[in-house]
Short mmCIF file of C-alpha atoms in Angstrom, two decimals:
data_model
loop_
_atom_site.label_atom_id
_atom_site.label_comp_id
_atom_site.label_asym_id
_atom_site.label_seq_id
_atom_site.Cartn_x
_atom_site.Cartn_y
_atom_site.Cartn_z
CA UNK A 825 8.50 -0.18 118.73
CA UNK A 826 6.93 3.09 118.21
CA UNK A 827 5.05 4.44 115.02
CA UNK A 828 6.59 6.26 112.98
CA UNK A 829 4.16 8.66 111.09
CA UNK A 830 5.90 9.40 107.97
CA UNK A 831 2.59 11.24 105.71
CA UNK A 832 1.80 15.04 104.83
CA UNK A 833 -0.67 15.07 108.28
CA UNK A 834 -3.55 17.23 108.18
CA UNK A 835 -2.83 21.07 107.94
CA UNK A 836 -4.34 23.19 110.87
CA UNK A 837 -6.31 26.50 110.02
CA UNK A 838 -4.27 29.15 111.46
CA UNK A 839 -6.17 31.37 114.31
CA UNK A 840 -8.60 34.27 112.96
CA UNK A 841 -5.86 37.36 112.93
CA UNK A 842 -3.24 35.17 112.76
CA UNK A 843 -0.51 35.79 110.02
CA UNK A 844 0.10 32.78 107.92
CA UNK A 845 3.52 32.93 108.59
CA UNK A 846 2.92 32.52 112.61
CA UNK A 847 4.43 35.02 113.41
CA UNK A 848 3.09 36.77 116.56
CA UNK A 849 3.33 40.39 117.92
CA UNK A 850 4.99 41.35 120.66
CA UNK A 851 2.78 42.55 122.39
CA UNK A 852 1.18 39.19 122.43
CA UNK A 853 4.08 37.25 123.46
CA UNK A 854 4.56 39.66 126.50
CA UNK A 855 1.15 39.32 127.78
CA UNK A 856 1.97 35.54 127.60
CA UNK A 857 4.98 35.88 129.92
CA UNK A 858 4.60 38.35 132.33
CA UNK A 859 1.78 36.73 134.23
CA UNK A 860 3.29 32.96 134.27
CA UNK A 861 6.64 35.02 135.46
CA UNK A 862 4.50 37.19 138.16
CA UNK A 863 2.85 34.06 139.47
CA UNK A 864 6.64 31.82 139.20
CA UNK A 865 7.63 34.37 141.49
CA UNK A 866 5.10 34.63 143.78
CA UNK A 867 4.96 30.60 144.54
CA UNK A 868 8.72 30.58 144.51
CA UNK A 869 9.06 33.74 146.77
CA UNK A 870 11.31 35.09 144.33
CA UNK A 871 10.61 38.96 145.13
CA UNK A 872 13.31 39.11 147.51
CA UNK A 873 16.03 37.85 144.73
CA UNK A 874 14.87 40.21 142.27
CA UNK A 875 15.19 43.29 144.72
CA UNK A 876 18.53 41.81 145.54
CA UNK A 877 19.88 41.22 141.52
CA UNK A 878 18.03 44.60 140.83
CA UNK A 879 20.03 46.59 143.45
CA UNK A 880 23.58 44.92 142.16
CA UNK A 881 22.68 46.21 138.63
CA UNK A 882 21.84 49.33 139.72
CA UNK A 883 25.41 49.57 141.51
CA UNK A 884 26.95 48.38 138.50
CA UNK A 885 25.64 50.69 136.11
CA UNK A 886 26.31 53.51 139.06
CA UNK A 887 22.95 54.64 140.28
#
């Protein structure tokens, strides 16, 4: 059977600028994404899909 740790734990210093509450700024959280989605496309040669969805939604909204 597995152990179940049921104490308070050890609390972890937050990061130097981080809030206490965790929360994080946007601008933060997009500089996470947009490379790990750049490079998901890239290996997954997903530039030609996003032309293609891009040009639907364009038709769609009429441009």
């Amino acid at each position: 059977m597995a152990t179940q740790f049921t104490g308070t734990g050890r609390r972890r210093r937050p990061f130097v600028g981080q809030s206490p509450t965790g929360d994080r700024h946007p601008a933060v959280a997009l500089a996470i994404a947009v490379p790990c989605a750049v490079l998901l496309l890239a290996l997954f040669g997903g530039w030609e899909q996003l032309a293609t969805q891009a040009r639907a939604v364009a038709d769609l909204i009429g441009r």
